[in-house]
CSV table of C-alpha atoms and ligand atoms in Angstrom, one decimal:
chain,number,residue,atom,x,y,z
F,1,MET,CA,-18.4,3.1,13.2
F,2,PRO,CA,-15.9,4.6,10.9
F,3,TYR,CA,-16.7,6.8,7.8
F,4,ILE,CA,-14.6,6.1,4.8
F,5,LYS,CA,-14.1,7.5,1.4
F,6,GLU,CA,-12.4,5.8,-1.1
F,7,PHE,CA,-10.7,7.1,-4.4
F,8,PHE,CA,-9.5,5.2,-7.1
F,9,ASP,CA,-6.8,5.8,-9.5
F,10,GLU,CA,-7.3,4.6,-12.9
F,11,SER,CA,-3.9,4.7,-14.3
F,12,THR,CA,-2.4,2.3,-11.6
F,13,SER,CA,-6.0,0.8,-10.6
F,14,THR,CA,-5.2,1.9,-6.7
F,15,PHE,CA,-7.6,2.7,-4.3
F,16,SER,CA,-6.7,5.5,-1.5
F,17,TYR,CA,-8.7,5.9,1.5
F,18,ILE,CA,-10.1,8.5,4.0
F,19,VAL,CA,-11.2,7.0,7.2
F,20,TYR,CA,-12.4,9.3,10.0
F,21,ASP,CA,-14.1,9.4,13.3
F,22,LYS,CA,-17.0,12.2,12.2
F,23,PRO,CA,-17.6,15.4,10.0
F,24,HIS,CA,-15.3,18.0,11.4
F,25,GLY,CA,-13.3,15.2,13.3
F,26,THR,CA,-10.3,13.4,12.7
F,27,GLY,CA,-8.8,11.0,10.2
F,28,ALA,CA,-5.9,8.8,8.5
F,29,ILE,CA,-5.1,8.5,4.6
F,30,ILE,CA,-4.4,5.5,3.5
F,31,ASP,CA,-2.3,4.9,0.3
F,32,PRO,CA,-2.2,7.9,-1.1
F,33,VAL,CA,-1.2,8.2,-5.1
F,34,LEU,CA,0.9,11.0,-6.5
F,35,ASP,CA,0.2,11.1,-10.3
F,36,TYR,CA,3.5,10.1,-12.3
F,37,ASP,CA,3.5,10.2,-16.1
F,38,TYR,CA,6.6,8.0,-16.7
F,39,LYS,CA,6.8,8.9,-20.5
F,40,SER,CA,7.8,12.7,-19.9
F,41,GLY,CA,9.2,12.1,-16.1
F,42,THR,CA,6.1,14.9,-15.3
F,43,ILE,CA,4.5,15.0,-11.6
F,44,GLN,CA,1.3,16.0,-10.8
F,45,THR,CA,-1.4,16.2,-7.9
F,46,VAL,CA,-4.7,15.2,-9.2
F,47,ASN,CA,-5.7,12.5,-7.3
F,48,ALA,CA,-3.7,14.2,-4.5
F,49,ASP,CA,-5.6,17.2,-4.7
F,50,LYS,CA,-8.8,15.0,-4.6
F,51,LEU,CA,-8.1,13.9,-1.2
F,52,LEU,CA,-7.4,17.5,0.1
F,53,GLU,CA,-10.7,19.0,-1.1
F,54,PHE,CA,-12.5,16.1,0.7
F,55,VAL,CA,-10.5,17.2,3.8
F,56,THR,CA,-11.5,20.7,3.5
F,57,LYS,CA,-15.3,19.8,2.6
F,58,LYS,CA,-15.8,17.6,5.6
F,59,LYS,CA,-13.1,19.7,7.8
F,60,LEU,CA,-11.2,17.0,9.0
F,61,THR,CA,-7.9,17.2,10.8
F,62,ILE,CA,-5.7,14.6,9.4
F,63,GLU,CA,-3.7,12.7,12.2
F,64,TRP,CA,-2.2,9.8,10.1
F,65,ILE,CA,-0.9,9.1,6.4
F,66,LEU,CA,-0.7,5.4,6.4
F,67,GLU,CA,1.4,3.4,4.2
F,68,THR,CA,0.3,-0.2,3.9
F,69,HIS,CA,4.0,-1.1,2.3
F,70,VAL,CA,6.4,0.3,-0.2
F,71,HIS,CA,4.5,0.1,-3.3
F,72,ALA,CA,5.7,-0.8,-6.8
F,73,ASP,CA,3.2,0.4,-9.1
F,74,HIS,CA,2.7,4.1,-8.1
F,75,LEU,CA,4.3,6.8,-6.0
F,76,SER,CA,3.1,8.2,-2.9
F,77,SER,CA,1.8,11.8,-2.2
F,78,ALA,CA,2.4,11.4,1.4
F,79,GLN,CA,5.1,14.3,1.3
F,80,TYR,CA,2.7,16.7,-0.8
F,81,LEU,CA,-0.3,16.1,1.3
F,82,LYS,CA,1.9,16.6,4.8
F,83,GLN,CA,2.9,19.6,3.4
F,84,LYS,CA,-0.2,20.8,2.3
F,85,LEU,CA,-2.2,19.7,5.4
F,86,ASN,CA,-0.1,22.0,7.4
F,87,SER,CA,-0.7,19.7,10.3
F,88,ASN,CA,1.1,16.9,12.5
F,89,ALA,CA,0.0,14.1,10.1
F,90,LYS,CA,2.6,11.5,10.8
F,91,VAL,CA,3.6,9.2,7.9
F,92,ALA,CA,3.8,5.8,9.0
F,93,ILE,CA,4.7,2.7,8.0
F,94,SER,CA,5.6,-0.8,9.7
F,95,LYS,CA,9.0,-1.1,11.3
F,96,HIS,CA,10.1,-3.6,8.9
F,97,ILE,CA,10.8,-0.5,6.5
F,98,ILE,CA,14.6,-0.9,7.6
F,99,LEU,CA,15.0,-3.9,6.1
F,100,LEU,CA,13.7,-2.9,2.4
F,101,GLN,CA,15.8,0.2,3.0
F,102,LYS,CA,18.9,-1.6,3.3
F,103,THR,CA,17.9,-4.0,0.4
F,104,PHE,CA,16.9,-1.0,-2.2
F,105,GLN,CA,20.1,1.2,-0.9
F,106,LYS,CA,21.9,-1.5,-2.4
F,107,ILE,CA,20.2,-1.9,-5.4
F,108,PHE,CA,19.9,2.1,-6.4
F,109,ASN,CA,23.1,3.0,-5.1
F,110,LEU,CA,21.6,5.8,-2.9
F,111,ASP,CA,23.0,7.9,0.0
F,112,PHE,CA,20.3,8.0,2.6
F,113,ASN,CA,20.0,7.0,6.2
F,114,THR,CA,18.7,3.4,6.4
F,115,ASP,CA,17.1,3.5,9.8
F,116,GLY,CA,13.3,4.3,8.9
F,117,SER,CA,13.7,8.0,10.2
F,118,ASP,CA,12.4,9.7,7.0
F,119,PHE,CA,8.9,8.2,8.0
F,120,ASP,CA,7.6,9.9,11.3
F,121,TYR,CA,6.4,6.6,12.9
F,122,LEU,CA,7.0,2.8,12.5
F,123,PHE,CA,4.3,0.5,13.4
F,124,GLU,CA,5.2,-2.5,15.9
F,125,GLU,CA,3.5,-5.7,14.9
F,126,ASN,CA,-0.6,-5.8,16.4
F,127,GLU,CA,0.2,-2.2,17.5
F,128,ILE,CA,-3.0,-0.4,18.7
F,129,PHE,CA,-3.5,3.4,18.0
F,130,SER,CA,-6.2,5.4,17.5
F,131,ILE,CA,-7.7,7.6,14.6
F,132,GLY,CA,-9.5,10.3,16.6
F,133,SER,CA,-12.3,8.4,18.7
F,134,LEU,CA,-11.6,5.4,16.3
F,135,SER,CA,-9.8,2.4,17.8
F,136,ALA,CA,-7.3,1.2,15.0
F,137,GLN,CA,-4.3,-1.5,14.8
F,138,ALA,CA,-1.5,-2.4,12.5
F,139,LEU,CA,-1.5,-5.8,11.6
F,140,PHE,CA,1.4,-7.4,9.5
F,141,VAL,CA,0.5,-9.1,6.9
F,142,PRO,CA,3.8,-10.4,4.8
F,143,GLY,CA,4.0,-12.0,1.8
F,144,HIS,CA,3.7,-9.6,-1.3
F,145,THR,CA,6.4,-7.8,0.5
F,146,PRO,CA,8.1,-8.3,4.2
F,147,ILE,CA,6.7,-5.2,5.4
F,148,ASP,CA,2.8,-5.3,4.4
F,149,THR,CA,0.4,-4.0,7.0
F,150,ALA,CA,-3.4,-4.1,7.2
F,151,TYR,CA,-4.5,-1.5,9.0
F,152,LYS,CA,-7.9,-2.3,11.1
F,153,ALA,CA,-10.1,0.7,12.1
F,154,GLU,CA,-13.3,-0.6,14.0
F,155,ASN,CA,-14.5,-3.2,11.8
F,156,ALA,CA,-12.8,-1.8,8.7
F,157,LEU,CA,-9.9,-3.9,7.3
F,158,PHE,CA,-7.5,-2.0,4.6
F,159,VAL,CA,-6.0,-5.1,3.4
F,160,GLY,CA,-3.2,-3.7,1.3
F,161,ASP,CA,-1.3,-5.8,-1.3
F,162,SER,CA,-2.5,-9.4,0.1
F,163,ILE,CA,-5.7,-10.3,-0.7
F,164,PHE,CA,-7.9,-8.7,-3.9
F,165,MET,CA,-11.6,-9.3,-5.0
F,166,PRO,CA,-12.5,-13.1,-4.9
F,167,ASP,CA,-12.3,-13.1,-8.9
F,168,VAL,CA,-8.9,-11.5,-9.1
F,169,GLY,CA,-7.2,-13.4,-6.1
F,170,THR,CA,-4.1,-12.5,-4.4
F,171,ALA,CA,-1.0,-10.2,-4.8
F,172,ARG,CA,2.4,-11.4,-6.1
F,173,CYS,CA,4.8,-12.3,-4.0
F,174,ASP,CA,8.3,-12.3,-6.3
F,175,PHE,CA,9.7,-8.5,-5.2
F,176,PRO,CA,12.8,-8.9,-3.0
F,177,HIS,CA,11.9,-10.7,0.5
F,178,GLY,CA,8.4,-11.7,-1.0
F,179,ASN,CA,7.3,-15.1,0.5
F,180,ALA,CA,4.4,-17.2,-1.3
F,181,GLU,CA,4.3,-18.9,1.8
F,182,ASP,CA,4.1,-16.0,4.5
F,183,LEU,CA,1.3,-14.6,1.9
F,184,TYR,CA,-0.8,-17.5,2.7
F,185,ASN,CA,-0.6,-17.5,6.3
F,186,SER,CA,-1.3,-13.7,6.4
F,187,ILE,CA,-4.2,-14.0,4.3
F,188,GLN,CA,-5.4,-17.0,6.6
F,189,LYS,CA,-5.2,-14.4,9.7
F,190,ILE,CA,-7.5,-12.0,7.7
F,191,LEU,CA,-9.8,-14.6,6.8
F,192,SER,CA,-10.0,-16.1,10.4
F,193,MET,CA,-11.4,-12.6,11.8
F,194,PRO,CA,-14.8,-12.3,12.3
F,195,ASP,CA,-17.6,-11.9,10.0
F,196,ASP,CA,-18.9,-8.6,10.2
F,197,ILE,CA,-15.1,-7.2,9.2
F,198,ILE,CA,-15.5,-5.5,5.7
F,199,LEU,CA,-12.1,-5.7,3.6
F,200,TYR,CA,-11.1,-2.5,1.7
F,201,MET,CA,-8.9,-3.5,-1.4
F,202,CYS,CA,-5.7,-1.8,-2.3
F,203,HIS,CA,-6.0,-2.8,-5.8
F,204,ASP,CA,-8.6,-4.0,-8.3
F,205,TYR,CA,-7.9,-5.1,-11.8
F,206,PRO,CA,-11.3,-6.6,-12.9
F,207,HIS,CA,-12.1,-8.2,-16.2
F,208,ASN,CA,-15.4,-8.0,-17.2
F,209,ARG,CA,-16.9,-5.9,-14.3
F,210,ALA,CA,-17.1,-2.2,-12.7
F,211,VAL,CA,-14.2,-1.7,-10.2
F,212,LYS,CA,-15.2,-2.6,-6.6
F,213,TYR,CA,-13.5,-1.4,-3.3
F,214,GLN,CA,-15.0,-3.9,-0.7
F,215,SER,CA,-15.5,-7.3,0.0
F,216,ASN,CA,-16.1,-9.6,2.9
F,217,ILE,CA,-14.5,-12.5,4.7
F,218,HIS,CA,-17.5,-15.1,4.0
F,219,GLU,CA,-17.4,-14.1,0.1
F,220,GLN,CA,-13.4,-14.6,0.2
F,221,LYS,CA,-13.8,-18.0,1.9
F,222,LEU,CA,-16.4,-18.8,-0.8
F,223,TYR,CA,-15.1,-17.8,-4.0
F,224,ASN,CA,-11.6,-16.1,-3.6
F,225,ILE,CA,-10.2,-18.0,-7.0
F,226,HIS,CA,-6.6,-18.4,-5.0
F,227,VAL,CA,-7.5,-19.1,-1.5
F,228,LYS,CA,-10.8,-20.3,-1.2
F,229,ASP,CA,-11.6,-22.8,1.5
F,230,ASN,CA,-10.5,-26.2,-0.1
F,231,ILE,CA,-7.4,-25.1,-1.2
F,232,THR,CA,-4.3,-26.2,0.5
F,233,LYS,CA,-1.1,-24.0,1.4
F,234,GLU,CA,0.9,-26.2,-1.0
F,235,GLN,CA,-1.4,-25.4,-4.0
F,236,PHE,CA,-1.4,-22.1,-3.1
F,237,VAL,CA,2.1,-21.6,-3.0
F,238,SER,CA,2.6,-23.7,-6.2
F,239,MET,CA,0.1,-21.3,-8.1
F,240,ARG,CA,1.6,-18.4,-6.9
F,241,GLN,CA,5.1,-19.2,-7.9
F,242,THR,CA,4.4,-20.4,-11.2
F,243,ARG,CA,2.1,-17.3,-11.8
F,244,ASP,CA,4.8,-14.6,-10.6
F,245,ALA,CA,7.2,-16.3,-13.0
F,246,SER,CA,4.8,-15.3,-15.7
F,247,LEU,CA,4.4,-11.6,-14.6
F,248,GLU,CA,6.3,-8.7,-16.0
F,249,MET,CA,7.3,-6.0,-13.7
F,250,PRO,CA,5.1,-3.4,-12.9
F,251,ALA,CA,6.1,-0.4,-15.5
F,252,LEU,CA,6.8,2.2,-12.3
F,253,ILE,CA,8.7,-0.1,-10.1
F,254,TYR,CA,12.1,2.0,-10.4
F,255,PRO,CA,10.7,5.5,-9.6
F,256,SER,CA,8.3,4.0,-7.3
F,257,ILE,CA,10.7,2.2,-4.6
F,258,GLN,CA,13.2,5.2,-4.9
F,259,VAL,CA,10.5,7.4,-3.6
F,260,ASN,CA,8.0,5.6,-1.5
F,261,MET,CA,10.9,3.8,0.5
F,262,ARG,CA,11.8,7.2,1.9
F,263,ALA,CA,8.2,7.7,2.7
F,264,GLY,CA,7.3,9.7,-0.5
F,265,LYS,CA,10.6,12.1,-0.2
F,266,PHE,CA,12.4,12.6,-3.7
F,267,PRO,CA,16.3,12.4,-4.2
F,268,GLN,CA,18.1,15.6,-3.5
F,269,PRO,CA,18.1,17.9,-6.6
F,270,GLU,CA,21.8,17.7,-8.5
F,271,GLU,CA,24.2,20.8,-8.8
F,272,ASN,CA,21.5,22.2,-11.2
F,273,SER,CA,18.8,22.2,-9.0
F,274,LYS,CA,16.8,19.3,-11.0
F,275,MET,CA,15.9,16.1,-9.3
F,276,TYR,CA,16.5,12.7,-11.1
F,277,LEU,CA,15.3,9.1,-10.6
F,278,LYS,CA,17.7,6.1,-11.0
F,279,ILE,CA,17.0,3.0,-13.2
F,280,PRO,CA,19.5,0.0,-12.7
F,281,LEU,CA,20.3,-1.7,-15.7
F,282,ASN,CA,20.0,-5.8,-16.1
F,283,LEU,CA,19.1,-5.8,-12.4
F,284,LYS,CA,18.3,-9.4,-11.2
F,285,PHE,CA,16.6,-9.4,-7.7
F,286,ASP,CA,17.6,-11.4,-5.2
F,287,LYS,CA,14.6,-12.8,-4.3
F,288,SER,CA,15.5,-14.4,-1.2
X,301,LIG,FE1,2.0,-3.3,-3.9
């Protein structure tokens, strides 16, 4: 059974995780957050340092830094962690990152290699890998984005942005190459897994309760407001599209995508040694 420690970033409602085989053993960090204050353009590493503190306390060797997708609501601290861990930790994501890199390179007019090589490792669909002595698997769950991946470690499934807690529902599907029908199919794949699988959320957005990071398949089938048992694919797609049309863009979408599509790497400094992020004006996402 894996050991799992959750971390919550209140400002973006994001959960990061460390999953490991044993104290003094080997682990993976999932979806680490870099603190970014939009108003001042300031970056801090408070969240990432909490992960490092835990790694030190448990004397872990971090083998993987896993991204479930190119997040649009927070910046990834993968590169900071990799540098601090001074290890061979591999920053990894779905092989379909190449599709998003090509799309966003055009949107941001940036000069970088769109072959996925900013990442250390690209997963194939259903690829089996190990985290120390834990058996793990990369399961593609497209819909929110085309590259969303749920990582399974023994009976723990880190679902990324697909399904949320039952009273919150599911992830939006209106980013480039997002697709509500794909999300429905991905969620059915998750819900068809054995009942002993424990689901670990990527976010939680509760209204009248404390945040929760864990759910299970049984309660999702019974209570998830978007995908519970008697909701058809057609009903889901129609609900999702209507709801998505009413949602604002996430506050950090432009900074996040520029950094996260390159495994957490920042743009090259300009002649004055300063780094800048771009904001495209009057952009209309092509949702195809
Ligand atoms: Fe997301």
